[in-house]
Amino acid sequence: MPVKLVTINDLDDSQIGVVKMQPFDGSVFVSGPPGSGKTSVAILRTRMLLDNGVSNVLFLLYNHSLYGYLKKIFSKMNIRQNVNIETKDIFFWNLYGSLGYRFPKGFNYEDKYYQILNSLNEINESDLPKYTLLILDESQDFSRMELQLLRKMSNRMVVLADFDQQVYGKTVDASCFSDLPHRELNTIYRFGKEIARIAQPFSSSGINLERKVTKRGNTPAYKVVTTTLKELDVMCQIIKNKTVADGTMAILAPKRDQLQDLSRKLSAKRIDHFFAEYNNRNLRDYDYDSKRPLLITALSAKGMEFDTVVLYQFNEYDVFGDINKMIYLSLTRTCGELYVIQTEKTCHSLKNLPGLKIMDEHNESDINDF
C-alpha cells in the first residue's frame, strides 16, 4: 500500500511515551520485536524534535532501502530539508574523504572500511563534526568502533534495536547502551499469530512472539513446493496474481546474484518489477509508494515491511552468517501474506518449518489459489 504517514493518534501509550519523552533532545534506548513500531516512533520523535526547535539532527540507518523509505516519509512530512539522513557506511566514508584522507587501495570493501574507521578514531575529537542528537536505527548491527566514533560526535542518542535481528557477530550488544534510559515496545502490529508461530523457533532470545501480537485477522503463510526447473514459473504465477493496486510485494533472497538472475528472467517474460541493477544504492530511488514487486536481499529488507513477502532460493549453501537470524529477519517482513518457495535445494530449516500451508505446484487447484 502507499507509504502511510503515521500520526501520534496511531500509537499506543508506550510508543507515545517515547515520542514525547523529555527533554526533547534527550537520549533513549528503544528495544522491541519486529513490527513493534520502533522506526515509526523514531520518525515522530524526529518531527517532535524539529517542532520544538531542536536542529542539527543526524538519522543514521543500516541500509539503502530504509533510506529510500525515510526519504519518502520525510518528504511527505515536509521536513526532508531539516534532518540529515544517511546510511552509516556512506556517512563514515564521506566523513573520511571530507577530512582530506586518501582512500585505501588494494583491499576488499570490509578491509577498506575498517581502515577508514580506525583512522577516524585516531584523529582529534575536535576535528569531528558535532550533532545535537543522533538517531541510530537497526543499531544492533552497528560495530563497536562505529559507536565509539559516534559518541565523540554527540552525547545524546536515540537508539533503536532488536538483538534477535542482529545478523553480524562482531557488533554491539545491549550493554553498550546501558547508560541510556531504556524503553521497551512489547506489542507487534505488523503480522498475525500465524507468522509469530512460524518465526518463533528462530528467535535467539526465546521471546514469545505470539503473546505480543494484537493484529486481528490472518497473516496466511504458504510453503510452495516445486522443483528448480519450475521455480521460475511458480514465481511468475505468484507475482501475476498477488500484485494488486494497493499492495506492496518483496521477493527476498540471500544474495544479489540470485536476484539479478531472477530479474533477467522476469524481464524476458515482460513481468514488471524493480531490481537495484548496479548496486544496492539504487534502492534509494525505488518508489516506495509503488506496487511494483521489489527484488531485494534479506539484509536490505531490514527495517522494512511489505504486504506480500516471498522467500526465494534460500538454499543451504547460499545463506551466510547465522542462518536462524537470517530466516527470522525474512519471515517477519510481511504484514499480509508469506510464501516460502521450496525446492530440493532449500535449506533444511525451511524445509521442516511447521505451520505453513502447503501449496504444490503439481496441484492445479493450489496454483489457482495464488
GROMACS .gro file of C-alpha atoms in nm:
model
  370
    1MET     CA    1   0.000   0.000   0.000
    2PRO     CA    2   0.119   0.358  -0.044
    3VAL     CA    3   0.354   0.487   0.224
    4LYS     CA    4   0.130   0.589   0.513
    5LEU     CA    5   0.215   0.879   0.736
    6VAL     CA    6   0.190   0.762   1.096
    7THR     CA    7   0.045   1.013   1.341
    8ILE     CA    8   0.055   1.029   1.717
    9ASN     CA    9  -0.305   0.902   1.718
   10ASP     CA   10  -0.187   0.574   1.563
   11LEU     CA   11   0.043   0.494   1.855
   12ASP     CA   12  -0.012   0.308   2.181
   13ASP     CA   13   0.080   0.454   2.521
   14SER     CA   14   0.430   0.306   2.532
   15GLN     CA   15   0.510   0.443   2.186
   16ILE     CA   16   0.368   0.786   2.269
   17GLY     CA   17   0.581   0.786   2.584
   18VAL     CA   18   0.896   0.755   2.373
   19VAL     CA   19   0.788   1.018   2.119
   20LYS     CA   20   0.705   1.276   2.387
   21MET     CA   21   0.983   1.186   2.629
   22GLN     CA   22   1.154   1.495   2.769
   23PRO     CA   23   1.390   1.661   2.733
   24PHE     CA   24   1.316   1.650   2.361
   25ASP     CA   25   1.687   1.626   2.280
   26GLY     CA   26   1.744   1.360   2.547
   27SER     CA   27   1.882   1.012   2.498
   28VAL     CA   28   1.682   0.689   2.498
   29PHE     CA   29   1.743   0.325   2.407
   30VAL     CA   30   1.432   0.170   2.248
   31SER     CA   31   1.407  -0.207   2.204
   32GLY     CA   32   1.127  -0.421   2.069
   33PRO     CA   33   1.040  -0.714   1.842
   34PRO     CA   34   0.979  -0.681   1.465
   35GLY     CA   35   0.670  -0.479   1.383
   36SER     CA   36   0.651  -0.305   1.721
   37GLY     CA   37   0.687   0.042   1.568
   38LYS     CA   38   1.046   0.134   1.653
   39THR     CA   39   1.106   0.324   1.327
   40SER     CA   40   0.763   0.491   1.345
   41VAL     CA   41   0.847   0.614   1.693
   42ALA     CA   42   1.181   0.750   1.569
   43ILE     CA   43   1.011   0.930   1.279
   44LEU     CA   44   0.758   1.101   1.502
   45ARG     CA   45   1.018   1.184   1.766
   46THR     CA   46   1.225   1.348   1.491
   47ARG     CA   47   0.921   1.559   1.399
   48MET     CA   48   0.868   1.645   1.766
   49LEU     CA   49   1.233   1.750   1.798
   50LEU     CA   50   1.211   1.982   1.497
   51ASP     CA   51   0.881   2.130   1.616
   52ASN     CA   52   1.048   2.214   1.948
   53GLY     CA   53   1.345   2.390   1.794
   54VAL     CA   54   1.598   2.108   1.807
   55SER     CA   55   1.819   2.123   1.497
   56ASN     CA   56   2.132   1.951   1.369
   57VAL     CA   57   1.984   1.601   1.397
   58LEU     CA   58   2.156   1.309   1.221
   59PHE     CA   59   1.944   0.999   1.144
   60LEU     CA   60   2.175   0.705   1.068
   61LEU     CA   61   2.046   0.388   0.904
   62TYR     CA   62   2.170   0.042   0.821
   63ASN     CA   63   2.069   0.007   0.455
   64HIS     CA   64   1.975   0.196   0.138
   65SER     CA   65   1.619   0.066   0.124
   66LEU     CA   66   1.531   0.221   0.459
   67TYR     CA   67   1.698   0.542   0.341
   68GLY     CA   68   1.469   0.550   0.037
   69TYR     CA   69   1.164   0.479   0.253
   70LEU     CA   70   1.250   0.751   0.506
   71LYS     CA   71   1.329   0.999   0.230
   72LYS     CA   72   0.975   0.943   0.104
   73ILE     CA   73   0.827   0.975   0.455
   74PHE     CA   74   1.017   1.291   0.546
   75SER     CA   75   0.928   1.448   0.210
   76LYS     CA   76   0.558   1.382   0.274
   77MET     CA   77   0.600   1.535   0.621
   78ASN     CA   78   0.772   1.841   0.465
   79ILE     CA   79   1.077   1.802   0.690
   80ARG     CA   80   1.320   1.640   0.445
   81GLN     CA   81   1.537   1.954   0.428
   82ASN     CA   82   1.559   1.985   0.808
   83VAL     CA   83   1.702   1.646   0.902
   84ASN     CA   84   2.019   1.474   0.788
   85ILE     CA   85   1.960   1.108   0.698
   86GLU     CA   86   2.230   0.872   0.576
   87THR     CA   87   2.340   0.510   0.583
   88LYS     CA   88   2.615   0.458   0.835
   89ASP     CA   89   2.873   0.327   0.584
   90ILE     CA   90   2.832   0.621   0.345
   91PHE     CA   91   2.834   0.867   0.636
   92PHE     CA   92   3.174   0.748   0.760
   93TRP     CA   93   3.309   0.709   0.406
   94ASN     CA   94   3.214   1.069   0.320
   95LEU     CA   95   3.347   1.198   0.651
   96TYR     CA   96   3.681   1.033   0.582
   97GLY     CA   97   3.701   1.200   0.241
   98SER     CA   98   3.594   1.542   0.372
   99LEU     CA   99   3.888   1.538   0.616
  100GLY     CA  100   4.132   1.507   0.326
  101TYR     CA  101   4.230   1.143   0.363
  102ARG     CA  102   4.321   0.925   0.065
  103PHE     CA  103   4.105   0.618   0.045
  104PRO     CA  104   4.279   0.282   0.100
  105LYS     CA  105   4.360   0.078  -0.210
  106GLY     CA  106   4.418  -0.288  -0.276
  107PHE     CA  107   4.177  -0.423  -0.017
  108ASN     CA  108   3.824  -0.556  -0.024
  109TYR     CA  109   3.541  -0.331   0.096
  110GLU     CA  110   3.542  -0.463   0.454
  111ASP     CA  111   3.915  -0.405   0.494
  112LYS     CA  112   3.892  -0.055   0.347
  113TYR     CA  113   3.602   0.033   0.572
  114TYR     CA  114   3.784  -0.093   0.881
  115GLN     CA  115   4.088   0.119   0.794
  116ILE     CA  116   3.865   0.423   0.748
  117LEU     CA  117   3.703   0.376   1.090
  118ASN     CA  118   4.038   0.313   1.253
  119SER     CA  119   4.185   0.633   1.106
  120LEU     CA  120   3.881   0.839   1.210
  121ASN     CA  121   3.907   0.710   1.567
  122GLU     CA  122   4.269   0.825   1.586
  123ILE     CA  123   4.210   1.191   1.495
  124ASN     CA  124   4.138   1.464   1.748
  125GLU     CA  125   3.780   1.468   1.869
  126SER     CA  126   3.763   1.842   1.799
  127ASP     CA  127   3.810   1.769   1.427
  128LEU     CA  128   3.495   1.557   1.410
  129PRO     CA  129   3.152   1.707   1.331
  130LYS     CA  130   2.915   1.762   1.621
  131TYR     CA  131   2.540   1.690   1.634
  132THR     CA  132   2.272   1.792   1.879
  133LEU     CA  133   2.121   1.444   1.856
  134LEU     CA  134   2.195   1.116   1.679
  135ILE     CA  135   1.921   0.869   1.589
  136LEU     CA  136   2.052   0.517   1.520
  137ASP     CA  137   1.811   0.272   1.354
  138GLU     CA  138   1.893  -0.103   1.342
  139SER     CA  139   2.173  -0.023   1.587
  140GLN     CA  140   2.223  -0.391   1.673
  141ASP     CA  141   2.431  -0.416   1.355
  142PHE     CA  142   2.650  -0.113   1.421
  143SER     CA  143   3.007  -0.204   1.515
  144ARG     CA  144   3.168  -0.103   1.843
  145MET     CA  145   3.416   0.111   1.650
  146GLU     CA  146   3.130   0.294   1.476
  147LEU     CA  147   2.958   0.355   1.808
  148GLN     CA  148   3.281   0.478   1.965
  149LEU     CA  149   3.315   0.733   1.686
  150LEU     CA  150   2.954   0.847   1.708
  151ARG     CA  151   2.977   0.906   2.082
  152LYS     CA  152   3.255   1.156   2.007
  153MET     CA  153   3.013   1.348   1.785
  154SER     CA  154   2.722   1.370   2.028
  155ASN     CA  155   2.642   1.273   2.386
  156ARG     CA  156   2.272   1.244   2.301
  157MET     CA  157   2.131   0.945   2.115
  158VAL     CA  158   1.801   0.780   2.027
  159VAL     CA  159   1.895   0.416   1.973
  160LEU     CA  160   1.661   0.155   1.819
  161ALA     CA  161   1.745  -0.215   1.840
  162ASP     CA  162   1.619  -0.572   1.825
  163PHE     CA  163   1.903  -0.811   1.901
  164ASP     CA  164   1.705  -1.106   1.763
  165GLN     CA  165   1.763  -0.940   1.425
  166GLN     CA  166   2.137  -0.898   1.475
  167VAL     CA  167   2.290  -1.071   1.173
  168TYR     CA  168   2.657  -0.986   1.229
  169GLY     CA  169   2.858  -1.135   1.513
  170LYS     CA  170   3.119  -0.868   1.593
  171THR     CA  171   2.884  -0.583   1.670
  172VAL     CA  172   2.739  -0.410   1.974
  173ASP     CA  173   2.529  -0.565   2.249
  174ALA     CA  174   2.275  -0.419   2.489
  175SER     CA  175   2.546  -0.337   2.745
  176CYS     CA  176   2.683  -0.075   2.504
  177PHE     CA  177   2.370   0.133   2.572
  178SER     CA  178   2.334   0.064   2.946
  179ASP     CA  179   2.398   0.432   3.022
  180LEU     CA  180   2.084   0.535   2.829
  181PRO     CA  181   1.727   0.536   2.966
  182HIS     CA  182   1.560   0.220   2.834
  183ARG     CA  183   1.209   0.196   2.690
  184GLU     CA  184   1.068  -0.131   2.557
  185LEU     CA  185   0.794  -0.172   2.295
  186ASN     CA  186   0.614  -0.502   2.356
  187THR     CA  187   0.329  -0.513   2.105
  188ILE     CA  188   0.361  -0.647   1.750
  189TYR     CA  189   0.132  -0.474   1.500
  190ARG     CA  190   0.282  -0.592   1.169
  191PHE     CA  191   0.170  -0.953   1.139
  192GLY     CA  192  -0.071  -1.203   1.290
  193LYS     CA  193  -0.025  -1.505   1.512
  194GLU     CA  194   0.046  -1.738   1.218
  195ILE     CA  195   0.371  -1.560   1.135
  196ALA     CA  196   0.457  -1.527   1.505
  197ARG     CA  197   0.430  -1.905   1.550
  198ILE     CA  198   0.637  -1.975   1.239
  199ALA     CA  199   0.912  -1.727   1.332
  200GLN     CA  200   0.922  -1.825   1.700
  201PRO     CA  201   1.178  -2.111   1.667
  202PHE     CA  202   1.427  -1.870   1.509
  203SER     CA  203   1.419  -1.616   1.794
  204SER     CA  204   1.758  -1.628   1.965
  205SER     CA  205   1.620  -1.469   2.283
  206GLY     CA  206   1.326  -1.709   2.302
  207ILE     CA  207   1.068  -1.432   2.346
  208ASN     CA  208   0.706  -1.540   2.300
  209LEU     CA  209   0.614  -1.357   1.979
  210GLU     CA  210   0.257  -1.487   1.969
  211ARG     CA  211   0.173  -1.324   2.300
  212LYS     CA  212   0.291  -0.988   2.168
  213VAL     CA  213   0.064  -0.994   1.860
  214THR     CA  214  -0.259  -0.794   1.865
  215LYS     CA  215  -0.330  -0.781   1.491
  216ARG     CA  216  -0.678  -0.903   1.406
  217GLY     CA  217  -0.732  -1.130   1.109
  218ASN     CA  218  -0.496  -1.372   0.942
  219THR     CA  219  -0.148  -1.338   0.802
  220PRO     CA  220  -0.153  -1.651   0.585
  221ALA     CA  221   0.173  -1.835   0.526
  222TYR     CA  222   0.235  -2.088   0.250
  223LYS     CA  223   0.508  -2.334   0.155
  224VAL     CA  224   0.509  -2.363  -0.224
  225VAL     CA  225   0.659  -2.700  -0.318
  226THR     CA  226   0.817  -2.715  -0.663
  227THR     CA  227   1.139  -2.809  -0.844
  228THR     CA  228   1.431  -2.595  -0.956
  229LEU     CA  229   1.316  -2.643  -1.315
  230LYS     CA  230   0.971  -2.499  -1.244
  231GLU     CA  231   1.072  -2.248  -0.976
  232LEU     CA  232   1.057  -1.955  -1.219
  233ASP     CA  233   0.709  -2.047  -1.343
  234VAL     CA  234   0.580  -2.060  -0.986
  235MET     CA  235   0.747  -1.727  -0.908
  236CYS     CA  236   0.584  -1.565  -1.211
  237GLN     CA  237   0.244  -1.701  -1.111
  238ILE     CA  238   0.271  -1.555  -0.762
  239ILE     CA  239   0.376  -1.215  -0.896
  240LYS     CA  240   0.093  -1.203  -1.153
  241ASN     CA  241  -0.176  -1.297  -0.904
  242LYS     CA  242  -0.052  -1.112  -0.596
  243THR     CA  243   0.044  -0.778  -0.747
  244VAL     CA  244  -0.257  -0.564  -0.660
  245ALA     CA  245  -0.331  -0.195  -0.683
  246ASP     CA  246  -0.295  -0.121  -0.312
  247GLY     CA  247  -0.037  -0.383  -0.212
  248THR     CA  248   0.342  -0.396  -0.188
  249MET     CA  249   0.545  -0.707  -0.264
  250ALA     CA  250   0.903  -0.803  -0.185
  251ILE     CA  251   1.089  -1.107  -0.314
  252LEU     CA  252   1.370  -1.184  -0.071
  253ALA     CA  253   1.678  -1.391  -0.150
  254PRO     CA  254   2.007  -1.432   0.040
  255LYS     CA  255   2.230  -1.296  -0.239
  256ARG     CA  256   2.221  -1.027  -0.507
  257ASP     CA  257   2.332  -1.261  -0.785
  258GLN     CA  258   2.024  -1.478  -0.728
  259LEU     CA  259   1.803  -1.171  -0.764
  260GLN     CA  260   1.996  -1.049  -1.067
  261ASP     CA  261   1.937  -1.382  -1.241
  262LEU     CA  262   1.568  -1.373  -1.146
  263SER     CA  263   1.540  -1.014  -1.271
  264ARG     CA  264   1.679  -1.110  -1.611
  265LYS     CA  265   1.433  -1.397  -1.640
  266LEU     CA  266   1.136  -1.184  -1.531
  267SER     CA  267   1.236  -0.915  -1.782
  268ALA     CA  268   1.249  -1.176  -2.057
  269LYS     CA  269   0.890  -1.266  -1.970
  270ARG     CA  270   0.798  -0.894  -1.955
  271ILE     CA  271   0.695  -0.912  -1.590
  272ASP     CA  272   0.727  -0.569  -1.427
  273HIS     CA  273   0.948  -0.549  -1.118
  274PHE     CA  274   1.228  -0.342  -0.961
  275PHE     CA  275   1.583  -0.463  -0.901
  276ALA     CA  276   1.875  -0.241  -0.799
  277GLU     CA  277   2.077  -0.344  -1.103
  278TYR     CA  278   2.401  -0.151  -1.050
  279ASN     CA  279   2.429  -0.181  -0.671
  280ASN     CA  280   2.213  -0.159  -0.361
  281ARG     CA  281   2.245   0.219  -0.354
  282ASN     CA  282   1.983   0.226  -0.631
  283LEU     CA  283   1.730   0.115  -0.367
  284ARG     CA  284   1.726   0.479  -0.260
  285ASP     CA  285   1.546   0.557  -0.586
  286TYR     CA  286   1.273   0.292  -0.567
  287ASP     CA  287   0.927   0.444  -0.534
  288TYR     CA  288   0.804   0.302  -0.203
  289ASP     CA  289   0.452   0.411  -0.299
  290SER     CA  290   0.476   0.170  -0.593
  291LYS     CA  291   0.307  -0.168  -0.632
  292ARG     CA  292   0.599  -0.296  -0.845
  293PRO     CA  293   0.743  -0.614  -0.691
  294LEU     CA  294   1.076  -0.534  -0.528
  295LEU     CA  295   1.361  -0.784  -0.560
  296ILE     CA  296   1.575  -0.735  -0.251
  297THR     CA  297   1.821  -0.927  -0.037
  298ALA     CA  298   1.720  -1.024   0.314
  299LEU     CA  299   1.980  -0.785   0.460
  300SER     CA  300   1.847  -0.496   0.252
  301ALA     CA  301   1.497  -0.570   0.383
  302LYS     CA  302   1.600  -0.497   0.744
  303GLY     CA  303   1.364  -0.239   0.893
  304MET     CA  304   1.112  -0.274   0.607
  305GLU     CA  305   0.767  -0.432   0.575
  306PHE     CA  306   0.555  -0.541   0.278
  307ASP     CA  307   0.202  -0.668   0.219
  308THR     CA  308   0.331  -0.982   0.046
  309VAL     CA  309   0.673  -1.139   0.106
  310VAL     CA  310   0.822  -1.426  -0.095
  311LEU     CA  311   1.131  -1.617   0.021
  312TYR     CA  312   1.319  -1.727  -0.290
  313GLN     CA  313   1.620  -1.961  -0.322
  314PHE     CA  314   1.701  -1.984   0.047
  315ASN     CA  315   1.936  -2.270  -0.033
  316GLU     CA  316   2.164  -2.425   0.227
  317TYR     CA  317   2.488  -2.302   0.068
  318ASP     CA  318   2.357  -1.953  -0.009
  319VAL     CA  319   2.251  -1.841   0.340
  320PHE     CA  320   2.556  -1.692   0.507
  321GLY     CA  321   2.610  -1.589   0.867
  322ASP     CA  322   2.365  -1.706   1.131
  323ILE     CA  323   2.104  -1.888   0.925
  324ASN     CA  324   1.840  -1.874   1.200
  325LYS     CA  325   1.867  -1.496   1.232
  326MET     CA  326   1.856  -1.451   0.856
  327ILE     CA  327   1.537  -1.658   0.837
  328TYR     CA  328   1.386  -1.480   1.138
  329LEU     CA  329   1.453  -1.145   0.976
  330SER     CA  330   1.297  -1.257   0.646
  331LEU     CA  331   0.986  -1.422   0.785
  332THR     CA  332   0.896  -1.113   0.989
  333ARG     CA  333   0.894  -0.865   0.698
  334THR     CA  334   0.534  -0.941   0.597
  335CYS     CA  335   0.223  -0.762   0.713
  336GLY     CA  336  -0.006  -0.955   0.477
  337GLU     CA  337   0.094  -1.286   0.319
  338LEU     CA  338   0.407  -1.501   0.321
  339TYR     CA  339   0.523  -1.751   0.057
  340VAL     CA  340   0.824  -1.979   0.101
  341ILE     CA  341   0.938  -2.130  -0.230
  342GLN     CA  342   1.071  -2.479  -0.158
  343THR     CA  343   1.274  -2.694  -0.396
  344GLU     CA  344   1.511  -2.986  -0.345
  345LYS     CA  345   1.787  -2.729  -0.267
  346THR     CA  346   1.603  -2.535   0.004
  347CYS     CA  347   1.784  -2.518   0.337
  348HIS     CA  348   1.689  -2.775   0.599
  349SER     CA  349   1.547  -2.519   0.845
  350LEU     CA  350   1.282  -2.404   0.597
  351LYS     CA  351   1.204  -2.750   0.458
  352ASN     CA  352   1.099  -2.868   0.801
  353LEU     CA  353   0.927  -2.549   0.911
  354PRO     CA  354   0.589  -2.627   1.072
  355GLY     CA  355   0.279  -2.408   1.042
  356LEU     CA  356   0.296  -2.338   0.668
  357LYS     CA  357   0.005  -2.431   0.444
  358ILE     CA  358   0.144  -2.650   0.167
  359MET     CA  359   0.086  -2.549  -0.194
  360ASP     CA  360   0.209  -2.800  -0.451
  361GLU     CA  361   0.281  -2.666  -0.800
  362HIS     CA  362   0.175  -3.006  -0.938
  363ASN     CA  363  -0.174  -2.944  -0.798
  364GLU     CA  364  -0.363  -2.713  -1.035
  365SER     CA  365  -0.617  -2.610  -0.772
  366ASP     CA  366  -0.338  -2.499  -0.540
  367ILE     CA  367  -0.178  -2.289  -0.813
  368ASN     CA  368  -0.512  -2.127  -0.891
  369ASP     CA  369  -0.539  -2.033  -0.523
  370PHE     CA  370  -0.247  -1.796  -0.581
   0.00000   0.00000   0.00000
